[in-house]
């Protein structure tokens, strides 16, 4: 269907799930994927490292400058939101390999209460589970842009999955990526139809 969030014509599919069997090979290349390896690596490094360096990010993706707040930071940067949770996540998985409580939260109640921002986080939660001696990851997004966000999100989250699996001494298993709204902005429709 077509919707108009923020006045932008957008094609949207509701509640879409993509499953990737091999998270070790999740960099989207070829078929005109418009994937910047530098941007993908920059986002993965900051996510896994638990930090946000706007200058580093903008150096590799100048378009990101449009999402900075008045003090030159990203309101929704994932790294700083996840860093305080990493040790507890690993401890939970080590103490109970069958736990269903290994969840990292990105979206915060304050995001809903903030009246305006150039950078609301698109990702809600990341749920980890060790099953059959492999670390599976399920990511839930409130919104995901097919052309710009999806490819980098899949890469950065599978890199985190592989890193946590390595810490636990297991292999990375299945990666599942669910978006409440998977979408394509009108400006990118031609790109999609030319793949």
mmCIF file with all atom_site columns, C-alpha atoms in Angstrom:
data_model
loop_
_atom_site.group_PDB
_atom_site.id
_atom_site.type_symbol
_atom_site.label_atom_id
_atom_site.label_alt_id
_atom_site.label_comp_id
_atom_site.label_asym_id
_atom_site.label_entity_id
_atom_site.label_seq_id
_atom_site.pdbx_PDB_ins_code
_atom_site.Cartn_x
_atom_site.Cartn_y
_atom_site.Cartn_z
_atom_site.occupancy
_atom_site.B_iso_or_equiv
_atom_site.pdbx_formal_charge
_atom_site.auth_seq_id
_atom_site.auth_comp_id
_atom_site.auth_asym_id
_atom_site.auth_atom_id
_atom_site.pdbx_PDB_model_num
ATOM 1   C CA . UNK A 1 1   ? 0.000  0.000   0.000   1.00 0.00 ? 1   UNK A CA 1
ATOM 2   C CA . UNK A 1 2   ? 1.007  3.653   -0.292  1.00 0.00 ? 2   UNK A CA 1
ATOM 3   C CA . UNK A 1 3   ? 1.236  5.809   2.834   1.00 0.00 ? 3   UNK A CA 1
ATOM 4   C CA . UNK A 1 4   ? 2.502  9.357   3.410   1.00 0.00 ? 4   UNK A CA 1
ATOM 5   C CA . UNK A 1 5   ? 4.565  9.546   6.648   1.00 0.00 ? 5   UNK A CA 1
ATOM 6   C CA . UNK A 1 6   ? 5.959  13.062  7.159   1.00 0.00 ? 6   UNK A CA 1
ATOM 7   C CA . UNK A 1 7   ? 4.363  13.935  3.810   1.00 0.00 ? 7   UNK A CA 1
ATOM 8   C CA . UNK A 1 8   ? 6.635  11.557  1.844   1.00 0.00 ? 8   UNK A CA 1
ATOM 9   C CA . UNK A 1 9   ? 5.051  9.122   -0.638  1.00 0.00 ? 9   UNK A CA 1
ATOM 10  C CA . UNK A 1 10  ? 6.034  5.668   0.572   1.00 0.00 ? 10  UNK A CA 1
ATOM 11  C CA . UNK A 1 11  ? 5.276  2.127   -0.538  1.00 0.00 ? 11  UNK A CA 1
ATOM 12  C CA . UNK A 1 12  ? 4.905  -0.087  2.487   1.00 0.00 ? 12  UNK A CA 1
ATOM 13  C CA . UNK A 1 13  ? 4.534  -3.765  3.334   1.00 0.00 ? 13  UNK A CA 1
ATOM 14  C CA . UNK A 1 14  ? 3.318  -4.455  6.845   1.00 0.00 ? 14  UNK A CA 1
ATOM 15  C CA . UNK A 1 15  ? 4.899  -7.037  9.124   1.00 0.00 ? 15  UNK A CA 1
ATOM 16  C CA . UNK A 1 16  ? 7.570  -8.540  6.900   1.00 0.00 ? 16  UNK A CA 1
ATOM 17  C CA . UNK A 1 17  ? 10.122 -11.083 8.131   1.00 0.00 ? 17  UNK A CA 1
ATOM 18  C CA . UNK A 1 18  ? 13.354 -11.979 6.341   1.00 0.00 ? 18  UNK A CA 1
ATOM 19  C CA . UNK A 1 19  ? 15.380 -14.995 7.451   1.00 0.00 ? 19  UNK A CA 1
ATOM 20  C CA . UNK A 1 20  ? 19.092 -15.389 6.758   1.00 0.00 ? 20  UNK A CA 1
ATOM 21  C CA . UNK A 1 21  ? 20.517 -18.867 7.267   1.00 0.00 ? 21  UNK A CA 1
ATOM 22  C CA . UNK A 1 22  ? 24.183 -17.806 7.194   1.00 0.00 ? 22  UNK A CA 1
ATOM 23  C CA . UNK A 1 23  ? 24.899 -14.631 9.192   1.00 0.00 ? 23  UNK A CA 1
ATOM 24  C CA . UNK A 1 24  ? 28.597 -14.970 8.350   1.00 0.00 ? 24  UNK A CA 1
ATOM 25  C CA . UNK A 1 25  ? 27.731 -13.969 4.781   1.00 0.00 ? 25  UNK A CA 1
ATOM 26  C CA . UNK A 1 26  ? 25.251 -11.105 5.200   1.00 0.00 ? 26  UNK A CA 1
ATOM 27  C CA . UNK A 1 27  ? 26.844 -8.210  3.340   1.00 0.00 ? 27  UNK A CA 1
ATOM 28  C CA . UNK A 1 28  ? 24.423 -7.259  0.574   1.00 0.00 ? 28  UNK A CA 1
ATOM 29  C CA . UNK A 1 29  ? 26.404 -6.894  -2.651  1.00 0.00 ? 29  UNK A CA 1
ATOM 30  C CA . UNK A 1 30  ? 25.594 -7.215  -6.336  1.00 0.00 ? 30  UNK A CA 1
ATOM 31  C CA . UNK A 1 31  ? 22.246 -6.792  -8.091  1.00 0.00 ? 31  UNK A CA 1
ATOM 32  C CA . UNK A 1 32  ? 22.602 -3.001  -7.876  1.00 0.00 ? 32  UNK A CA 1
ATOM 33  C CA . UNK A 1 33  ? 22.369 -3.154  -4.103  1.00 0.00 ? 33  UNK A CA 1
ATOM 34  C CA . UNK A 1 34  ? 23.822 0.338   -3.628  1.00 0.00 ? 34  UNK A CA 1
ATOM 35  C CA . UNK A 1 35  ? 25.718 -0.979  -0.588  1.00 0.00 ? 35  UNK A CA 1
ATOM 36  C CA . UNK A 1 36  ? 28.675 0.986   0.738   1.00 0.00 ? 36  UNK A CA 1
ATOM 37  C CA . UNK A 1 37  ? 31.067 -1.384  2.461   1.00 0.00 ? 37  UNK A CA 1
ATOM 38  C CA . UNK A 1 38  ? 32.605 1.576   4.296   1.00 0.00 ? 38  UNK A CA 1
ATOM 39  C CA . UNK A 1 39  ? 29.246 2.669   5.720   1.00 0.00 ? 39  UNK A CA 1
ATOM 40  C CA . UNK A 1 40  ? 28.306 -0.904  6.641   1.00 0.00 ? 40  UNK A CA 1
ATOM 41  C CA . UNK A 1 41  ? 31.637 -1.381  8.425   1.00 0.00 ? 41  UNK A CA 1
ATOM 42  C CA . UNK A 1 42  ? 31.397 1.994   10.181  1.00 0.00 ? 42  UNK A CA 1
ATOM 43  C CA . UNK A 1 43  ? 27.931 1.182   11.525  1.00 0.00 ? 43  UNK A CA 1
ATOM 44  C CA . UNK A 1 44  ? 28.940 -2.327  12.627  1.00 0.00 ? 44  UNK A CA 1
ATOM 45  C CA . UNK A 1 45  ? 32.060 -1.061  14.409  1.00 0.00 ? 45  UNK A CA 1
ATOM 46  C CA . UNK A 1 46  ? 30.086 1.552   16.338  1.00 0.00 ? 46  UNK A CA 1
ATOM 47  C CA . UNK A 1 47  ? 27.302 -0.897  17.217  1.00 0.00 ? 47  UNK A CA 1
ATOM 48  C CA . UNK A 1 48  ? 29.643 -3.620  18.487  1.00 0.00 ? 48  UNK A CA 1
ATOM 49  C CA . UNK A 1 49  ? 31.926 -1.084  20.159  1.00 0.00 ? 49  UNK A CA 1
ATOM 50  C CA . UNK A 1 50  ? 28.985 0.541   21.913  1.00 0.00 ? 50  UNK A CA 1
ATOM 51  C CA . UNK A 1 51  ? 29.797 4.079   20.825  1.00 0.00 ? 51  UNK A CA 1
ATOM 52  C CA . UNK A 1 52  ? 28.677 6.777   18.439  1.00 0.00 ? 52  UNK A CA 1
ATOM 53  C CA . UNK A 1 53  ? 31.166 8.963   16.627  1.00 0.00 ? 53  UNK A CA 1
ATOM 54  C CA . UNK A 1 54  ? 29.179 11.324  14.357  1.00 0.00 ? 54  UNK A CA 1
ATOM 55  C CA . UNK A 1 55  ? 32.324 12.645  12.629  1.00 0.00 ? 55  UNK A CA 1
ATOM 56  C CA . UNK A 1 56  ? 33.426 9.088   11.806  1.00 0.00 ? 56  UNK A CA 1
ATOM 57  C CA . UNK A 1 57  ? 29.940 8.217   10.530  1.00 0.00 ? 57  UNK A CA 1
ATOM 58  C CA . UNK A 1 58  ? 29.602 11.366  8.411   1.00 0.00 ? 58  UNK A CA 1
ATOM 59  C CA . UNK A 1 59  ? 33.063 10.873  6.928   1.00 0.00 ? 59  UNK A CA 1
ATOM 60  C CA . UNK A 1 60  ? 31.839 7.575   5.473   1.00 0.00 ? 60  UNK A CA 1
ATOM 61  C CA . UNK A 1 61  ? 28.229 8.671   4.790   1.00 0.00 ? 61  UNK A CA 1
ATOM 62  C CA . UNK A 1 62  ? 27.881 12.456  4.377   1.00 0.00 ? 62  UNK A CA 1
ATOM 63  C CA . UNK A 1 63  ? 24.075 12.178  4.058   1.00 0.00 ? 63  UNK A CA 1
ATOM 64  C CA . UNK A 1 64  ? 23.932 11.232  7.749   1.00 0.00 ? 64  UNK A CA 1
ATOM 65  C CA . UNK A 1 65  ? 24.668 14.852  8.667   1.00 0.00 ? 65  UNK A CA 1
ATOM 66  C CA . UNK A 1 66  ? 20.962 15.609  8.126   1.00 0.00 ? 66  UNK A CA 1
ATOM 67  C CA . UNK A 1 67  ? 20.125 13.431  11.156  1.00 0.00 ? 67  UNK A CA 1
ATOM 68  C CA . UNK A 1 68  ? 22.309 15.249  13.715  1.00 0.00 ? 68  UNK A CA 1
ATOM 69  C CA . UNK A 1 69  ? 20.635 17.120  16.564  1.00 0.00 ? 69  UNK A CA 1
ATOM 70  C CA . UNK A 1 70  ? 21.491 20.677  17.635  1.00 0.00 ? 70  UNK A CA 1
ATOM 71  C CA . UNK A 1 71  ? 24.565 19.548  19.615  1.00 0.00 ? 71  UNK A CA 1
ATOM 72  C CA . UNK A 1 72  ? 25.954 17.424  16.766  1.00 0.00 ? 72  UNK A CA 1
ATOM 73  C CA . UNK A 1 73  ? 24.883 13.981  17.990  1.00 0.00 ? 73  UNK A CA 1
ATOM 74  C CA . UNK A 1 74  ? 22.499 11.276  16.798  1.00 0.00 ? 74  UNK A CA 1
ATOM 75  C CA . UNK A 1 75  ? 19.521 10.986  19.154  1.00 0.00 ? 75  UNK A CA 1
ATOM 76  C CA . UNK A 1 76  ? 18.913 7.365   18.168  1.00 0.00 ? 76  UNK A CA 1
ATOM 77  C CA . UNK A 1 77  ? 22.492 6.037   17.977  1.00 0.00 ? 77  UNK A CA 1
ATOM 78  C CA . UNK A 1 78  ? 22.403 2.314   18.729  1.00 0.00 ? 78  UNK A CA 1
ATOM 79  C CA . UNK A 1 79  ? 25.900 1.822   20.168  1.00 0.00 ? 79  UNK A CA 1
ATOM 80  C CA . UNK A 1 80  ? 25.490 3.945   23.326  1.00 0.00 ? 80  UNK A CA 1
ATOM 81  C CA . UNK A 1 81  ? 22.046 2.462   23.956  1.00 0.00 ? 81  UNK A CA 1
ATOM 82  C CA . UNK A 1 82  ? 23.322 -1.121  23.759  1.00 0.00 ? 82  UNK A CA 1
ATOM 83  C CA . UNK A 1 83  ? 26.720 -0.854  25.449  1.00 0.00 ? 83  UNK A CA 1
ATOM 84  C CA . UNK A 1 84  ? 25.357 -0.865  29.045  1.00 0.00 ? 84  UNK A CA 1
ATOM 85  C CA . UNK A 1 85  ? 23.427 -4.062  28.243  1.00 0.00 ? 85  UNK A CA 1
ATOM 86  C CA . UNK A 1 86  ? 26.152 -6.195  26.647  1.00 0.00 ? 86  UNK A CA 1
ATOM 87  C CA . UNK A 1 87  ? 27.742 -7.689  29.783  1.00 0.00 ? 87  UNK A CA 1
ATOM 88  C CA . UNK A 1 88  ? 24.375 -8.613  31.282  1.00 0.00 ? 88  UNK A CA 1
ATOM 89  C CA . UNK A 1 89  ? 23.330 -10.208 27.982  1.00 0.00 ? 89  UNK A CA 1
ATOM 90  C CA . UNK A 1 90  ? 26.438 -12.384 27.826  1.00 0.00 ? 90  UNK A CA 1
ATOM 91  C CA . UNK A 1 91  ? 26.121 -13.293 31.528  1.00 0.00 ? 91  UNK A CA 1
ATOM 92  C CA . UNK A 1 92  ? 22.474 -14.292 31.012  1.00 0.00 ? 92  UNK A CA 1
ATOM 93  C CA . UNK A 1 93  ? 23.368 -16.517 28.053  1.00 0.00 ? 93  UNK A CA 1
ATOM 94  C CA . UNK A 1 94  ? 26.320 -18.086 29.898  1.00 0.00 ? 94  UNK A CA 1
ATOM 95  C CA . UNK A 1 95  ? 24.341 -18.822 33.054  1.00 0.00 ? 95  UNK A CA 1
ATOM 96  C CA . UNK A 1 96  ? 21.361 -20.356 31.224  1.00 0.00 ? 96  UNK A CA 1
ATOM 97  C CA . UNK A 1 97  ? 21.976 -21.476 27.658  1.00 0.00 ? 97  UNK A CA 1
ATOM 98  C CA . UNK A 1 98  ? 18.231 -22.043 27.181  1.00 0.00 ? 98  UNK A CA 1
ATOM 99  C CA . UNK A 1 99  ? 17.152 -18.607 28.422  1.00 0.00 ? 99  UNK A CA 1
ATOM 100 C CA . UNK A 1 100 ? 14.481 -16.628 26.622  1.00 0.00 ? 100 UNK A CA 1
ATOM 101 C CA . UNK A 1 101 ? 15.482 -13.464 28.481  1.00 0.00 ? 101 UNK A CA 1
ATOM 102 C CA . UNK A 1 102 ? 18.516 -12.471 26.395  1.00 0.00 ? 102 UNK A CA 1
ATOM 103 C CA . UNK A 1 103 ? 16.996 -9.322  24.947  1.00 0.00 ? 103 UNK A CA 1
ATOM 104 C CA . UNK A 1 104 ? 18.649 -6.011  24.132  1.00 0.00 ? 104 UNK A CA 1
ATOM 105 C CA . UNK A 1 105 ? 16.384 -2.957  23.992  1.00 0.00 ? 105 UNK A CA 1
ATOM 106 C CA . UNK A 1 106 ? 17.039 -0.007  21.706  1.00 0.00 ? 106 UNK A CA 1
ATOM 107 C CA . UNK A 1 107 ? 13.701 1.832   21.704  1.00 0.00 ? 107 UNK A CA 1
ATOM 108 C CA . UNK A 1 108 ? 13.040 3.680   24.974  1.00 0.00 ? 108 UNK A CA 1
ATOM 109 C CA . UNK A 1 109 ? 9.830  5.189   26.355  1.00 0.00 ? 109 UNK A CA 1
ATOM 110 C CA . UNK A 1 110 ? 11.548 8.592   26.082  1.00 0.00 ? 110 UNK A CA 1
ATOM 111 C CA . UNK A 1 111 ? 11.623 8.152   22.285  1.00 0.00 ? 111 UNK A CA 1
ATOM 112 C CA . UNK A 1 112 ? 7.838  8.116   22.168  1.00 0.00 ? 112 UNK A CA 1
ATOM 113 C CA . UNK A 1 113 ? 7.634  11.106  24.514  1.00 0.00 ? 113 UNK A CA 1
ATOM 114 C CA . UNK A 1 114 ? 10.153 13.211  22.555  1.00 0.00 ? 114 UNK A CA 1
ATOM 115 C CA . UNK A 1 115 ? 8.052  15.520  20.397  1.00 0.00 ? 115 UNK A CA 1
ATOM 116 C CA . UNK A 1 116 ? 10.571 15.893  17.606  1.00 0.00 ? 116 UNK A CA 1
ATOM 117 C CA . UNK A 1 117 ? 13.870 14.444  16.481  1.00 0.00 ? 117 UNK A CA 1
ATOM 118 C CA . UNK A 1 118 ? 15.760 13.975  13.244  1.00 0.00 ? 118 UNK A CA 1
ATOM 119 C CA . UNK A 1 119 ? 16.821 10.523  14.426  1.00 0.00 ? 119 UNK A CA 1
ATOM 120 C CA . UNK A 1 120 ? 14.266 8.261   16.082  1.00 0.00 ? 120 UNK A CA 1
ATOM 121 C CA . UNK A 1 121 ? 15.637 4.712   16.348  1.00 0.00 ? 121 UNK A CA 1
ATOM 122 C CA . UNK A 1 122 ? 14.062 2.304   13.872  1.00 0.00 ? 122 UNK A CA 1
ATOM 123 C CA . UNK A 1 123 ? 15.047 -0.817  15.809  1.00 0.00 ? 123 UNK A CA 1
ATOM 124 C CA . UNK A 1 124 ? 13.047 -1.889  18.848  1.00 0.00 ? 124 UNK A CA 1
ATOM 125 C CA . UNK A 1 125 ? 14.684 -5.029  20.235  1.00 0.00 ? 125 UNK A CA 1
ATOM 126 C CA . UNK A 1 126 ? 17.227 -7.754  19.547  1.00 0.00 ? 126 UNK A CA 1
ATOM 127 C CA . UNK A 1 127 ? 16.444 -11.188 20.958  1.00 0.00 ? 127 UNK A CA 1
ATOM 128 C CA . UNK A 1 128 ? 19.207 -13.791 21.270  1.00 0.00 ? 128 UNK A CA 1
ATOM 129 C CA . UNK A 1 129 ? 18.701 -17.507 21.859  1.00 0.00 ? 129 UNK A CA 1
ATOM 130 C CA . UNK A 1 130 ? 21.097 -20.445 21.853  1.00 0.00 ? 130 UNK A CA 1
ATOM 131 C CA . UNK A 1 131 ? 19.362 -23.357 20.196  1.00 0.00 ? 131 UNK A CA 1
ATOM 132 C CA . UNK A 1 132 ? 21.009 -26.560 18.937  1.00 0.00 ? 132 UNK A CA 1
ATOM 133 C CA . UNK A 1 133 ? 24.396 -25.088 19.970  1.00 0.00 ? 133 UNK A CA 1
ATOM 134 C CA . UNK A 1 134 ? 24.017 -22.031 17.730  1.00 0.00 ? 134 UNK A CA 1
ATOM 135 C CA . UNK A 1 135 ? 23.236 -18.424 18.625  1.00 0.00 ? 135 UNK A CA 1
ATOM 136 C CA . UNK A 1 136 ? 20.118 -17.236 16.813  1.00 0.00 ? 136 UNK A CA 1
ATOM 137 C CA . UNK A 1 137 ? 19.138 -13.585 16.616  1.00 0.00 ? 137 UNK A CA 1
ATOM 138 C CA . UNK A 1 138 ? 15.708 -12.087 16.021  1.00 0.00 ? 138 UNK A CA 1
ATOM 139 C CA . UNK A 1 139 ? 15.566 -8.337  15.384  1.00 0.00 ? 139 UNK A CA 1
ATOM 140 C CA . UNK A 1 140 ? 12.315 -6.375  15.502  1.00 0.00 ? 140 UNK A CA 1
ATOM 141 C CA . UNK A 1 141 ? 12.069 -3.024  13.722  1.00 0.00 ? 141 UNK A CA 1
ATOM 142 C CA . UNK A 1 142 ? 9.239  -0.511  13.894  1.00 0.00 ? 142 UNK A CA 1
ATOM 143 C CA . UNK A 1 143 ? 10.230 0.756   10.441  1.00 0.00 ? 143 UNK A CA 1
ATOM 144 C CA . UNK A 1 144 ? 12.814 -0.256  7.855   1.00 0.00 ? 144 UNK A CA 1
ATOM 145 C CA . UNK A 1 145 ? 13.747 1.384   4.557   1.00 0.00 ? 145 UNK A CA 1
ATOM 146 C CA . UNK A 1 146 ? 14.543 -1.218  1.897   1.00 0.00 ? 146 UNK A CA 1
ATOM 147 C CA . UNK A 1 147 ? 17.068 0.889   -0.006  1.00 0.00 ? 147 UNK A CA 1
ATOM 148 C CA . UNK A 1 148 ? 19.027 2.600   2.762   1.00 0.00 ? 148 UNK A CA 1
ATOM 149 C CA . UNK A 1 149 ? 18.426 1.043   6.166   1.00 0.00 ? 149 UNK A CA 1
ATOM 150 C CA . UNK A 1 150 ? 17.756 -2.649  5.622   1.00 0.00 ? 150 UNK A CA 1
ATOM 151 C CA . UNK A 1 151 ? 21.111 -3.603  4.093   1.00 0.00 ? 151 UNK A CA 1
ATOM 152 C CA . UNK A 1 152 ? 23.199 -1.870  6.754   1.00 0.00 ? 152 UNK A CA 1
ATOM 153 C CA . UNK A 1 153 ? 20.934 -3.076  9.560   1.00 0.00 ? 153 UNK A CA 1
ATOM 154 C CA . UNK A 1 154 ? 21.233 -6.710  8.497   1.00 0.00 ? 154 UNK A CA 1
ATOM 155 C CA . UNK A 1 155 ? 25.009 -6.427  8.234   1.00 0.00 ? 155 UNK A CA 1
ATOM 156 C CA . UNK A 1 156 ? 25.592 -4.650  11.541  1.00 0.00 ? 156 UNK A CA 1
ATOM 157 C CA . UNK A 1 157 ? 23.233 -6.917  13.498  1.00 0.00 ? 157 UNK A CA 1
ATOM 158 C CA . UNK A 1 158 ? 24.649 -10.138 12.037  1.00 0.00 ? 158 UNK A CA 1
ATOM 159 C CA . UNK A 1 159 ? 28.146 -8.883  12.886  1.00 0.00 ? 159 UNK A CA 1
ATOM 160 C CA . UNK A 1 160 ? 26.982 -8.372  16.482  1.00 0.00 ? 160 UNK A CA 1
ATOM 161 C CA . UNK A 1 161 ? 25.434 -11.862 16.422  1.00 0.00 ? 161 UNK A CA 1
ATOM 162 C CA . UNK A 1 162 ? 28.717 -13.367 15.228  1.00 0.00 ? 162 UNK A CA 1
ATOM 163 C CA . UNK A 1 163 ? 30.676 -11.430 17.878  1.00 0.00 ? 163 UNK A CA 1
ATOM 164 C CA . UNK A 1 164 ? 28.424 -12.568 20.743  1.00 0.00 ? 164 UNK A CA 1
ATOM 165 C CA . UNK A 1 165 ? 28.501 -16.146 19.412  1.00 0.00 ? 165 UNK A CA 1
ATOM 166 C CA . UNK A 1 166 ? 32.309 -16.022 19.419  1.00 0.00 ? 166 UNK A CA 1
ATOM 167 C CA . UNK A 1 167 ? 32.316 -14.818 23.039  1.00 0.00 ? 167 UNK A CA 1
ATOM 168 C CA . UNK A 1 168 ? 30.019 -17.713 23.975  1.00 0.00 ? 168 UNK A CA 1
ATOM 169 C CA . UNK A 1 169 ? 32.110 -20.241 22.035  1.00 0.00 ? 169 UNK A CA 1
ATOM 170 C CA . UNK A 1 170 ? 29.280 -21.277 19.708  1.00 0.00 ? 170 UNK A CA 1
ATOM 171 C CA . UNK A 1 171 ? 28.506 -20.697 16.043  1.00 0.00 ? 171 UNK A CA 1
ATOM 172 C CA . UNK A 1 172 ? 26.079 -18.039 14.864  1.00 0.00 ? 172 UNK A CA 1
ATOM 173 C CA . UNK A 1 173 ? 22.781 -19.571 13.793  1.00 0.00 ? 173 UNK A CA 1
ATOM 174 C CA . UNK A 1 174 ? 19.735 -18.177 12.035  1.00 0.00 ? 174 UNK A CA 1
ATOM 175 C CA . UNK A 1 175 ? 19.154 -14.436 11.737  1.00 0.00 ? 175 UNK A CA 1
ATOM 176 C CA . UNK A 1 176 ? 15.539 -13.210 11.554  1.00 0.00 ? 176 UNK A CA 1
ATOM 177 C CA . UNK A 1 177 ? 14.692 -9.603  10.723  1.00 0.00 ? 177 UNK A CA 1
ATOM 178 C CA . UNK A 1 178 ? 11.094 -8.453  11.252  1.00 0.00 ? 178 UNK A CA 1
ATOM 179 C CA . UNK A 1 179 ? 9.807  -4.996  10.338  1.00 0.00 ? 179 UNK A CA 1
ATOM 180 C CA . UNK A 1 180 ? 6.365  -3.723  11.303  1.00 0.00 ? 180 UNK A CA 1
ATOM 181 C CA . UNK A 1 181 ? 6.655  -1.532  8.201   1.00 0.00 ? 181 UNK A CA 1
ATOM 182 C CA . UNK A 1 182 ? 9.153  -2.420  5.466   1.00 0.00 ? 182 UNK A CA 1
ATOM 183 C CA . UNK A 1 183 ? 9.060  0.494   3.094   1.00 0.00 ? 183 UNK A CA 1
ATOM 184 C CA . UNK A 1 184 ? 10.452 2.153   0.010   1.00 0.00 ? 184 UNK A CA 1
ATOM 185 C CA . UNK A 1 185 ? 10.304 5.926   -0.407  1.00 0.00 ? 185 UNK A CA 1
ATOM 186 C CA . UNK A 1 186 ? 8.898  7.222   -3.680  1.00 0.00 ? 186 UNK A CA 1
ATOM 187 C CA . UNK A 1 187 ? 12.294 8.621   -4.683  1.00 0.00 ? 187 UNK A CA 1
ATOM 188 C CA . UNK A 1 188 ? 13.706 5.064   -4.659  1.00 0.00 ? 188 UNK A CA 1
ATOM 189 C CA . UNK A 1 189 ? 10.970 3.260   -6.597  1.00 0.00 ? 189 UNK A CA 1
ATOM 190 C CA . UNK A 1 190 ? 12.852 3.564   -9.886  1.00 0.00 ? 190 UNK A CA 1
ATOM 191 C CA . UNK A 1 191 ? 15.965 2.081   -8.248  1.00 0.00 ? 191 UNK A CA 1
ATOM 192 C CA . UNK A 1 192 ? 13.933 -0.924  -7.044  1.00 0.00 ? 192 UNK A CA 1
ATOM 193 C CA . UNK A 1 193 ? 12.319 -1.594  -10.409 1.00 0.00 ? 193 UNK A CA 1
ATOM 194 C CA . UNK A 1 194 ? 15.699 -1.436  -12.174 1.00 0.00 ? 194 UNK A CA 1
ATOM 195 C CA . UNK A 1 195 ? 17.277 -4.206  -10.071 1.00 0.00 ? 195 UNK A CA 1
#
